[in-house]
Coordinates of N, CA, C and O in Angstrom, one line a residue:
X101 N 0.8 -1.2 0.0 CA 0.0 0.0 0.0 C 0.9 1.2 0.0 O 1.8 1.4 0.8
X102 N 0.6 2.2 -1.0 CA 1.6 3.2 -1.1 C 0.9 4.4 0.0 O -0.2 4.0 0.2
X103 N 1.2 5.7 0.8 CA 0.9 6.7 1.7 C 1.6 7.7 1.3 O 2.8 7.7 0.9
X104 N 0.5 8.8 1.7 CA 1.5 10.0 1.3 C 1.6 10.6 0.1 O 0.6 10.5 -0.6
X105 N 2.6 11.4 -0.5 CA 3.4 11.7 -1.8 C 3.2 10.7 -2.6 O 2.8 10.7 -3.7
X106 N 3.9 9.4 -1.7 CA 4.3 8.6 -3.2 C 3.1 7.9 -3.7 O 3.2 7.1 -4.7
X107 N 1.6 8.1 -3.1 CA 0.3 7.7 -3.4 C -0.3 8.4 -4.6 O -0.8 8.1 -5.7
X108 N 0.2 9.9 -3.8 CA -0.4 11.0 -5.3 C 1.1 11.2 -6.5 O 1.3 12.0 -7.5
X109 N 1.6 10.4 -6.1 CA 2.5 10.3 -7.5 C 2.8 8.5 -8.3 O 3.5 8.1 -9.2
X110 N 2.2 8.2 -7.8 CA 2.2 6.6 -8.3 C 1.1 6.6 -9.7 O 0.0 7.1 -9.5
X111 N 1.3 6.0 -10.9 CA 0.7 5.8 -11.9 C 0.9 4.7 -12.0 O 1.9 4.1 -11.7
X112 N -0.5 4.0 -12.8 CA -0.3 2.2 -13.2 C 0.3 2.7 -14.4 O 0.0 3.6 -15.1
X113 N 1.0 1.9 -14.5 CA 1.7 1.5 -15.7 C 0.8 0.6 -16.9 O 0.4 -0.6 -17.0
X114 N 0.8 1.3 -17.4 CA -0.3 1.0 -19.1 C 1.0 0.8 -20.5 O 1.9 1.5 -20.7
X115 N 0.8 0.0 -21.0 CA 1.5 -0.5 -22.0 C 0.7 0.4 -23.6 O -0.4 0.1 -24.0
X116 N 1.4 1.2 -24.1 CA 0.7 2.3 -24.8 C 1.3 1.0 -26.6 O 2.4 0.5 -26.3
X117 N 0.9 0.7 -27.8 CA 1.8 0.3 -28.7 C 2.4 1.5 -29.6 O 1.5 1.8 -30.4
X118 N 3.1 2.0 -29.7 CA 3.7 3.0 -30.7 C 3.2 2.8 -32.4 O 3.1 1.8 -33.1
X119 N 3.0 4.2 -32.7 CA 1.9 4.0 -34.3 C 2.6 2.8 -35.1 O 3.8 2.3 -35.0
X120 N 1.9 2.6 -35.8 CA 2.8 1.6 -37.0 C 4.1 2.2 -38.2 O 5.2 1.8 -38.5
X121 N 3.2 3.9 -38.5 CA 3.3 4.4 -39.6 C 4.2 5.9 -39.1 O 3.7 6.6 -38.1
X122 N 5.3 6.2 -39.7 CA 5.9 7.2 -39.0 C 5.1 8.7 -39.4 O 5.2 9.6 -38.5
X123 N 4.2 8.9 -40.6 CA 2.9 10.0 -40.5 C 2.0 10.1 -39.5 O 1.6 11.2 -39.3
X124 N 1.6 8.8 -38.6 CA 0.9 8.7 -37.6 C 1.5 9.1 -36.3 O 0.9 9.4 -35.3
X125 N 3.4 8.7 -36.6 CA 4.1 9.1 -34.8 C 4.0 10.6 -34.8 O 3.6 11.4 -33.9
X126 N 4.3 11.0 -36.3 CA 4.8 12.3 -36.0 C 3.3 13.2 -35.6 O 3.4 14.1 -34.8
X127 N 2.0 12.8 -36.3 CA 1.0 13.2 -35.7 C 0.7 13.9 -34.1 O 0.6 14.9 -33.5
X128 N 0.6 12.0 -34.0 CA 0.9 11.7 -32.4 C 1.8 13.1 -31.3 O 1.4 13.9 -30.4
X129 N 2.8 12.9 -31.8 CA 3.6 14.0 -31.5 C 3.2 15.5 -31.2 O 3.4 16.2 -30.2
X130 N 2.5 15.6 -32.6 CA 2.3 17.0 -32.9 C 1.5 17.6 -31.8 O 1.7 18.6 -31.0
X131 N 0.5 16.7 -31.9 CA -0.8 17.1 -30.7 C -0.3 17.0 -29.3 O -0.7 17.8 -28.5
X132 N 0.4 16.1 -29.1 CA 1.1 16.1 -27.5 C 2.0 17.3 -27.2 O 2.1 17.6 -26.0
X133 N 2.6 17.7 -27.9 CA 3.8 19.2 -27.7 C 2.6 19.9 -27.6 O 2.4 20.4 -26.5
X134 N 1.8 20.1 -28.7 CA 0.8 21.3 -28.5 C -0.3 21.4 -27.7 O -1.2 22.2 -27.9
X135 N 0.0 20.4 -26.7 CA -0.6 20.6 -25.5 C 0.4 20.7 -24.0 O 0.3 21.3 -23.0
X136 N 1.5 19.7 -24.3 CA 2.1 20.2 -23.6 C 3.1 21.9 -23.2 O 3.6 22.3 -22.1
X137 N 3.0 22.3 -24.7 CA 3.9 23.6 -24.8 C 2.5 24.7 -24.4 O 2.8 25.8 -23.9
X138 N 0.7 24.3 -24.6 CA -0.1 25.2 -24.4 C -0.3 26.5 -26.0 O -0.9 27.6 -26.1
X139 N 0.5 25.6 -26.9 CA 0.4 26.9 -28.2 C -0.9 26.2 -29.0 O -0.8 25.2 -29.8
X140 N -1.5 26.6 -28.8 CA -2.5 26.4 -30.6 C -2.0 26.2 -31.5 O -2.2 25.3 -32.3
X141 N -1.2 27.3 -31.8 CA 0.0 27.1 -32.9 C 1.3 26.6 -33.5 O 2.0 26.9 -34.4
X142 N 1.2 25.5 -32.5 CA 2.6 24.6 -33.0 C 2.1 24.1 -34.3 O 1.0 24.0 -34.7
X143 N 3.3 23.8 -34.9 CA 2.7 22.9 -36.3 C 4.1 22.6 -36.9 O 5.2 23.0 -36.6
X144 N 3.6 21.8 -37.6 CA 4.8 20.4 -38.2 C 5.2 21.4 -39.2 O 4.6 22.3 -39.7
X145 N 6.8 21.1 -39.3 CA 7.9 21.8 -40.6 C 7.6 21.4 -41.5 O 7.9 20.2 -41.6
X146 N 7.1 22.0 -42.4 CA 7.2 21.8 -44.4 C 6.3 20.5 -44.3 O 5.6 20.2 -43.4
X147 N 6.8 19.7 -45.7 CA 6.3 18.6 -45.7 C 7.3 17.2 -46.4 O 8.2 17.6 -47.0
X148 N 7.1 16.3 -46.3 CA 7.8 15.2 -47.0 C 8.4 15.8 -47.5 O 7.8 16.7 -48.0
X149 N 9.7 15.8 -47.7 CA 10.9 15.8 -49.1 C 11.6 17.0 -49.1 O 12.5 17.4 -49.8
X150 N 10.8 17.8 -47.9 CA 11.5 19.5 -48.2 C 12.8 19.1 -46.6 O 12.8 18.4 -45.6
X151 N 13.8 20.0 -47.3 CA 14.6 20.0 -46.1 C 14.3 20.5 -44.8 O 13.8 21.6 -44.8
X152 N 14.5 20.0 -43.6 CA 13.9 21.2 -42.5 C 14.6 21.2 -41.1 O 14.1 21.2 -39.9
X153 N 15.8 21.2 -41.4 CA 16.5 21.4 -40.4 C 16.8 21.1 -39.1 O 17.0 21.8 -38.1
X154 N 16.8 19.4 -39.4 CA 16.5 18.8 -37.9 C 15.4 18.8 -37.4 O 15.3 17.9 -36.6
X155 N 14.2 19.7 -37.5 CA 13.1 19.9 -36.9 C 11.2 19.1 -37.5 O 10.5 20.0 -38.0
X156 N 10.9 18.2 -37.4 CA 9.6 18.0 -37.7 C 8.5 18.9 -37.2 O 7.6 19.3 -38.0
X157 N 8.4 19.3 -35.6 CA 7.7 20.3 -35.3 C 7.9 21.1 -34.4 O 8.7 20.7 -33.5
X158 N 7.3 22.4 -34.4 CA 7.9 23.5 -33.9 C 6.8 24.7 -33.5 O 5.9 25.0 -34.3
X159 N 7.0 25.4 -32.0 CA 5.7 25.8 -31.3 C 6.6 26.7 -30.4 O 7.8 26.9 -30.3
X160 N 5.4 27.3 -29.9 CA 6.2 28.5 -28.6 C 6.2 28.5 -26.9 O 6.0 29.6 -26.4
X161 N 6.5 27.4 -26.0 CA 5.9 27.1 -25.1 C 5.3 28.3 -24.3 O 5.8 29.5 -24.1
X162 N 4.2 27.8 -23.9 CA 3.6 29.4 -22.9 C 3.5 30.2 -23.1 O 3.5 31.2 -22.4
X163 N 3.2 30.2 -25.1 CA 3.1 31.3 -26.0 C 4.3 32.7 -25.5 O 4.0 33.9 -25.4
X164 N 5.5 32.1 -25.3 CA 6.5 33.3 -24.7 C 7.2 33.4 -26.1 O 6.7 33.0 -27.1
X165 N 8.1 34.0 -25.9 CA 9.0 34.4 -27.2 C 10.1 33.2 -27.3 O 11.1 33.5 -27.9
X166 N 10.1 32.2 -26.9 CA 11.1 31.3 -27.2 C 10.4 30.3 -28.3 O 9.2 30.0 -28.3
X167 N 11.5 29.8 -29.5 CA 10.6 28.5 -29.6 C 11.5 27.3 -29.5 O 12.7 27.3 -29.2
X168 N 10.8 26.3 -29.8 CA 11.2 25.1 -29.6 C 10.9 24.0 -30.6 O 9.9 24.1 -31.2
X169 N 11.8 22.7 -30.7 CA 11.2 22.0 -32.0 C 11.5 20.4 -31.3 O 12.0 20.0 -30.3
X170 N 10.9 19.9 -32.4 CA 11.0 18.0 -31.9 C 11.1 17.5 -33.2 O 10.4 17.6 -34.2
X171 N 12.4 16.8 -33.0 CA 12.5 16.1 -33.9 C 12.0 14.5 -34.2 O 12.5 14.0 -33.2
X172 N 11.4 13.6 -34.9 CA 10.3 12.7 -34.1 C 11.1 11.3 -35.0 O 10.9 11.1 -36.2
X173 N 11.8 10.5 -34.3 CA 12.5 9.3 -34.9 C 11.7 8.2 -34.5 O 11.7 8.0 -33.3
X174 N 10.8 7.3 -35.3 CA 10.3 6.0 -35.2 C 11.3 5.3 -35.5 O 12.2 5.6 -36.3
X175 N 11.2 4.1 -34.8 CA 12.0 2.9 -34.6 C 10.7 1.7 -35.1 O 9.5 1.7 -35.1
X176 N 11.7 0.8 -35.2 CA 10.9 -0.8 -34.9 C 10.8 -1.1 -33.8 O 11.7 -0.7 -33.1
X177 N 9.8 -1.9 -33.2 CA 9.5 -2.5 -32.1 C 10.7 -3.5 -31.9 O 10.5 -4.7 -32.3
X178 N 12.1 -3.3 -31.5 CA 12.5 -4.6 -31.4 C 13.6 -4.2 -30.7 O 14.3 -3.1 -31.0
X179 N 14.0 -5.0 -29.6 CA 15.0 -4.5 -28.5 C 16.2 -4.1 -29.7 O 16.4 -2.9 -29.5
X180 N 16.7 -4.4 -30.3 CA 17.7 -4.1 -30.9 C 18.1 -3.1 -32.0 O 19.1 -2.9 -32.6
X181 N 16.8 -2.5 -32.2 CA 16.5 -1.1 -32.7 C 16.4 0.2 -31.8 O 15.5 0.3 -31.1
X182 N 17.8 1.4 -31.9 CA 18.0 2.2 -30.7 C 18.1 3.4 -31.6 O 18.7 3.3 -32.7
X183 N 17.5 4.5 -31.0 CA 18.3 5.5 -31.3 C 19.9 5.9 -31.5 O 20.5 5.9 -30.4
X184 N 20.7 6.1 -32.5 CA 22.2 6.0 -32.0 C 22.7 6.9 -31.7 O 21.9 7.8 -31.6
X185 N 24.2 7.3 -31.3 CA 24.5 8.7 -31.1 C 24.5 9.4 -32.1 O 24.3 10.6 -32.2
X186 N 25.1 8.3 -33.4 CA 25.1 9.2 -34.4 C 24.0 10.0 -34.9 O 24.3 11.1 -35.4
X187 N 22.3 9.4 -34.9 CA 21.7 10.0 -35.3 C 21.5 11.2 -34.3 O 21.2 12.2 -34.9
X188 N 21.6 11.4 -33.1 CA 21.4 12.2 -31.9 C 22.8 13.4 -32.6 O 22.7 14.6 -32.5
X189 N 23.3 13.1 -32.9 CA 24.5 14.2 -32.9 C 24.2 14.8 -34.7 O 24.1 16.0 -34.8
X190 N 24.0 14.2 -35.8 CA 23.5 14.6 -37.1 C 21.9 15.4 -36.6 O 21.7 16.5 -37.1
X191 N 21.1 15.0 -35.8 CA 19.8 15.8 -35.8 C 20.4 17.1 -35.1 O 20.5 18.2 -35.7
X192 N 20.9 16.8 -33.9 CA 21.5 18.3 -33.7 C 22.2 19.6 -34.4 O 22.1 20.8 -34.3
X193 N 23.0 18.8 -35.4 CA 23.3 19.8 -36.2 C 22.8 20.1 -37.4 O 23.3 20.7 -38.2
X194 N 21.6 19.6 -37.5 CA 20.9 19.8 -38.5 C 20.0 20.8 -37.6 O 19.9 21.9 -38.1
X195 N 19.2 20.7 -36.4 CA 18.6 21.5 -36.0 C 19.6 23.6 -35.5 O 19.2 24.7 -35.3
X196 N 20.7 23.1 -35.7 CA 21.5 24.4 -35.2 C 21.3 25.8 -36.5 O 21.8 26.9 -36.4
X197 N 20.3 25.3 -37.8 CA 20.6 25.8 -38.6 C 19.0 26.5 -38.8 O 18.9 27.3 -39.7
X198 N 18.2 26.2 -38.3 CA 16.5 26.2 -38.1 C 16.7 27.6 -37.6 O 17.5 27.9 -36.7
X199 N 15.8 28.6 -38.3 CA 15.7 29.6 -38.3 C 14.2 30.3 -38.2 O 13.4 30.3 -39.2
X200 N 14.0 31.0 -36.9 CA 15.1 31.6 -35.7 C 15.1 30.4 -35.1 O 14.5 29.3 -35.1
X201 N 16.1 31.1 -34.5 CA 17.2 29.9 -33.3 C 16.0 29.3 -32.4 O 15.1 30.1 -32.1
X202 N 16.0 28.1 -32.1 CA 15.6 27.4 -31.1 C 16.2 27.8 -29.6 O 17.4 28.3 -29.4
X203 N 15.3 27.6 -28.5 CA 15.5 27.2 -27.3 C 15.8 26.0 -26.8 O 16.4 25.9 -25.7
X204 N 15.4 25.0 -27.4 CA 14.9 23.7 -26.7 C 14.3 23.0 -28.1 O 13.3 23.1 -28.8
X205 N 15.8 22.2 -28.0 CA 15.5 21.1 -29.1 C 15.2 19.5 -28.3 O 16.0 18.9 -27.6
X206 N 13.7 18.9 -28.8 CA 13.6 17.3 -28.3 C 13.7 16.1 -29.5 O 13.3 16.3 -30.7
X207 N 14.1 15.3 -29.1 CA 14.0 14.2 -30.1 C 13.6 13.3 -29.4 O 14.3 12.7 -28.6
X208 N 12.1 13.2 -29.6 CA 11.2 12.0 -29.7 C 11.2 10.6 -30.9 O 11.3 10.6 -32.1
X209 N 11.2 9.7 -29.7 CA 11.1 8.3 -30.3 C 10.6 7.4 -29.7 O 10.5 7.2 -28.5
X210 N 9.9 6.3 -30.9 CA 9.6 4.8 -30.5 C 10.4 3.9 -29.7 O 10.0 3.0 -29.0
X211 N 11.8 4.1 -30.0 CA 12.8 3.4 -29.2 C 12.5 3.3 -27.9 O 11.7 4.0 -27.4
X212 N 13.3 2.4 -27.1 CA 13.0 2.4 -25.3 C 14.7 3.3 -24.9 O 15.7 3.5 -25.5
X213 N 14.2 3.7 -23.8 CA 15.2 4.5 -22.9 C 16.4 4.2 -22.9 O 16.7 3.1 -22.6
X214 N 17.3 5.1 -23.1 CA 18.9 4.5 -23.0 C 19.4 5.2 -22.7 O 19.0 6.3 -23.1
X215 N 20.7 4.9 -21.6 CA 20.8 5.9 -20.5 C 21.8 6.8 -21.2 O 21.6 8.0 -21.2
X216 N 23.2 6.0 -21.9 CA 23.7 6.2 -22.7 C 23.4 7.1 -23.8 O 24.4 7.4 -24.5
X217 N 22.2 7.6 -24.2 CA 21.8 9.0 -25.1 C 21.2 10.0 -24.6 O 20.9 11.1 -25.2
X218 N 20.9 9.5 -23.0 CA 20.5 10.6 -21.9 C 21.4 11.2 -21.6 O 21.4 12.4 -21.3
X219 N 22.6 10.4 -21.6 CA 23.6 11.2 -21.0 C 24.5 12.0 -22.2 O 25.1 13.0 -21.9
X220 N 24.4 11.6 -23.4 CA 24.8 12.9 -24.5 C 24.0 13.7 -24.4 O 24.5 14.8 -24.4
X221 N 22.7 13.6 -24.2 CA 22.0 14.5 -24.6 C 21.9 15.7 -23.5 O 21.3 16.8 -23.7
X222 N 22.8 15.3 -22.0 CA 22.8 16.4 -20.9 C 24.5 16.5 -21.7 O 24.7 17.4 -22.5
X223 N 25.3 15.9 -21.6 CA 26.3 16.5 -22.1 C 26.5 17.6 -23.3 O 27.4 18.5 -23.2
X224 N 25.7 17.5 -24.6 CA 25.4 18.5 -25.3 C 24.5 19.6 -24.8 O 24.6 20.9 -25.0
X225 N 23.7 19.0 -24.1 CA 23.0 20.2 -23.4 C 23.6 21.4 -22.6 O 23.5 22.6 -22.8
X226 N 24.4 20.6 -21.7 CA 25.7 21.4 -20.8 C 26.5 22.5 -22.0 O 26.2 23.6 -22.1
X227 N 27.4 21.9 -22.8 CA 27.9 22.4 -23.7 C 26.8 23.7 -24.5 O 27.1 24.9 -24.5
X228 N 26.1 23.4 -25.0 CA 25.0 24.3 -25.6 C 25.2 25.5 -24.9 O 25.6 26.6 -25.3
X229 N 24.8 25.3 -23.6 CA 24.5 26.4 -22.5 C 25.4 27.2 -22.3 O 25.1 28.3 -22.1
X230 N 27.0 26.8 -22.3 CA 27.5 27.7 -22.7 C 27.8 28.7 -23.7 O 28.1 29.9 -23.5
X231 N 27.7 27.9 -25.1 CA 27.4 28.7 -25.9 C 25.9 29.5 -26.6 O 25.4 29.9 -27.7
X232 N 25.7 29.3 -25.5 CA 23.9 30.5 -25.6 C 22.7 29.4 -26.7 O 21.6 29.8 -27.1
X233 N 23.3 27.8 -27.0 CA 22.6 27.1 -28.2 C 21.0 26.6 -27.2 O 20.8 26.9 -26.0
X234 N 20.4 26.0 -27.9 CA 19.7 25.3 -27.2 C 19.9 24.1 -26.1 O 20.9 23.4 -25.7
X235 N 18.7 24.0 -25.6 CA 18.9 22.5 -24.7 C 18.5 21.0 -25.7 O 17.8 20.9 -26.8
X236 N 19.1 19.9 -24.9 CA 18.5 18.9 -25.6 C 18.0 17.6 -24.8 O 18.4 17.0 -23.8
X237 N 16.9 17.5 -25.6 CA 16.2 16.7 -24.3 C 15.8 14.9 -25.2 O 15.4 14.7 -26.3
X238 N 16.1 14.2 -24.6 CA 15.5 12.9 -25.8 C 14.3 12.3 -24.8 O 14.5 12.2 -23.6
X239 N 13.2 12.1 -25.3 CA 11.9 11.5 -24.9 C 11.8 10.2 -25.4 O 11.2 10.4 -26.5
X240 N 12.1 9.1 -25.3 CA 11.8 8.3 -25.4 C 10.3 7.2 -25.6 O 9.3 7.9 -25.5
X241 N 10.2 6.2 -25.8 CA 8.3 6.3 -25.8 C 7.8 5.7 -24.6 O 6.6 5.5 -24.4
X242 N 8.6 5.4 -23.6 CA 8.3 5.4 -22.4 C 8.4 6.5 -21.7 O 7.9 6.5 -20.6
X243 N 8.9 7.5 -22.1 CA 8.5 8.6 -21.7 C 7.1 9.4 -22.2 O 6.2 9.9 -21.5
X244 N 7.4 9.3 -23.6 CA 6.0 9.7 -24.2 C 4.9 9.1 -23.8 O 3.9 9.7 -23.9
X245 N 4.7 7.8 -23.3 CA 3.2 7.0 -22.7 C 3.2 7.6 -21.6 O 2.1 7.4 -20.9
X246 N 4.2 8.6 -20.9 CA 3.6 9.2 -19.4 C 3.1 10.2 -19.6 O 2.0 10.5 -19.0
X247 N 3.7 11.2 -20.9 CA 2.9 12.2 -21.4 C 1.9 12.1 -21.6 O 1.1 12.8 -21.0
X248 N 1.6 11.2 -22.5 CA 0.3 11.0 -23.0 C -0.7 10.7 -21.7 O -1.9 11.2 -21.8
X249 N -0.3 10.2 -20.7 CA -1.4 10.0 -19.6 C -1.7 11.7 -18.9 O -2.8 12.2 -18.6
X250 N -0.5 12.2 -18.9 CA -0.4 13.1 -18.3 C -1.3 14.4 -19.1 O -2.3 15.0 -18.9
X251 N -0.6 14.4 -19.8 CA -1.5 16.1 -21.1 C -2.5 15.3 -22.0 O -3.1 16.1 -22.7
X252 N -3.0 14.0 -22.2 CA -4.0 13.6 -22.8 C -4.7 14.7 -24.3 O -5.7 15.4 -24.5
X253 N -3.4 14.5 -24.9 CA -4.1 15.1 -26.4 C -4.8 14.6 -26.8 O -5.0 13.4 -26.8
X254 N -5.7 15.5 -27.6 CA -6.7 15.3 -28.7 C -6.0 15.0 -29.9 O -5.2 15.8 -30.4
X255 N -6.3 13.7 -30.3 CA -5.7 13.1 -31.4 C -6.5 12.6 -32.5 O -5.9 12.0 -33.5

């Protein structure tokens, strides 16, 4: 029996399946930032085939003057399909060029959690901060199934 805090912070754990179709993750996506950022106006970069700078979608959190983008990587369902560093370090520099400058660059994915790109991703982050760049955050889809419980987009 949990008491306390850790009663009002305990969630069942629900097994969410991740879309089939990467049109449908990025969807997914779309609606969840734009409820979690609170903009009406977030919306996906360009479309298919146009270049876009690291960024699939991009919004203003808390309608302030910053913006922010997500870059959205589907994987296959299969332990041995991971986001790699390499892709984590090519989206970053592809997002450094997205114009105006970002605050807060995410890269969401179907992949599961690895600690190992959490911790690039605070290491670039750190680094960023010195030089005035964005932050970087990787969401995972075990992350995103808490979102989703948590901001419950309209999808």
């Amino acid at each position: 029996m949990l008491l306390g805090l850790e009663a009002m912070a305990y969630r069942p754990r629900f097994r969410l399946q991740p879309p089939t179709e990467w049109p449908d993750f990025e969807t997914l996506c779309w609606s969840l930032w734009k409820a979690i950022w609170r903009d009406d106006n977030t919306q996906k970069h360009g479309r298919k085939g146009q270049p876009q700078n690291g960024v699939d979608i991009y919004g203003q959190p808390d309608k302030g003057p910053a913006l922010a983008g997500v870059q959205c990587k589907g994987k296959d369902n299969y332990a041995k399909r991971k986001l790699t560093r390499k892709e984590v370090l090519d989206e970053v520099a592809k997002a450094k060029s997205f114009d105006p400058k970002l605050s807060k660059f995410i890269i969401a994915t179907t992949a599961s959690r690895d600690r190992e790109i959490q911790k690039l991703a605070r290491k670039i982050t750190t680094s960023h901060k010195a030089k005035g760049l964005f932050s970087v955050t990787v969401c995972s889809w075990e992350d995103i199934e808490d979102l989703l419980l948590e901001y419950k987009p309209e999808i």
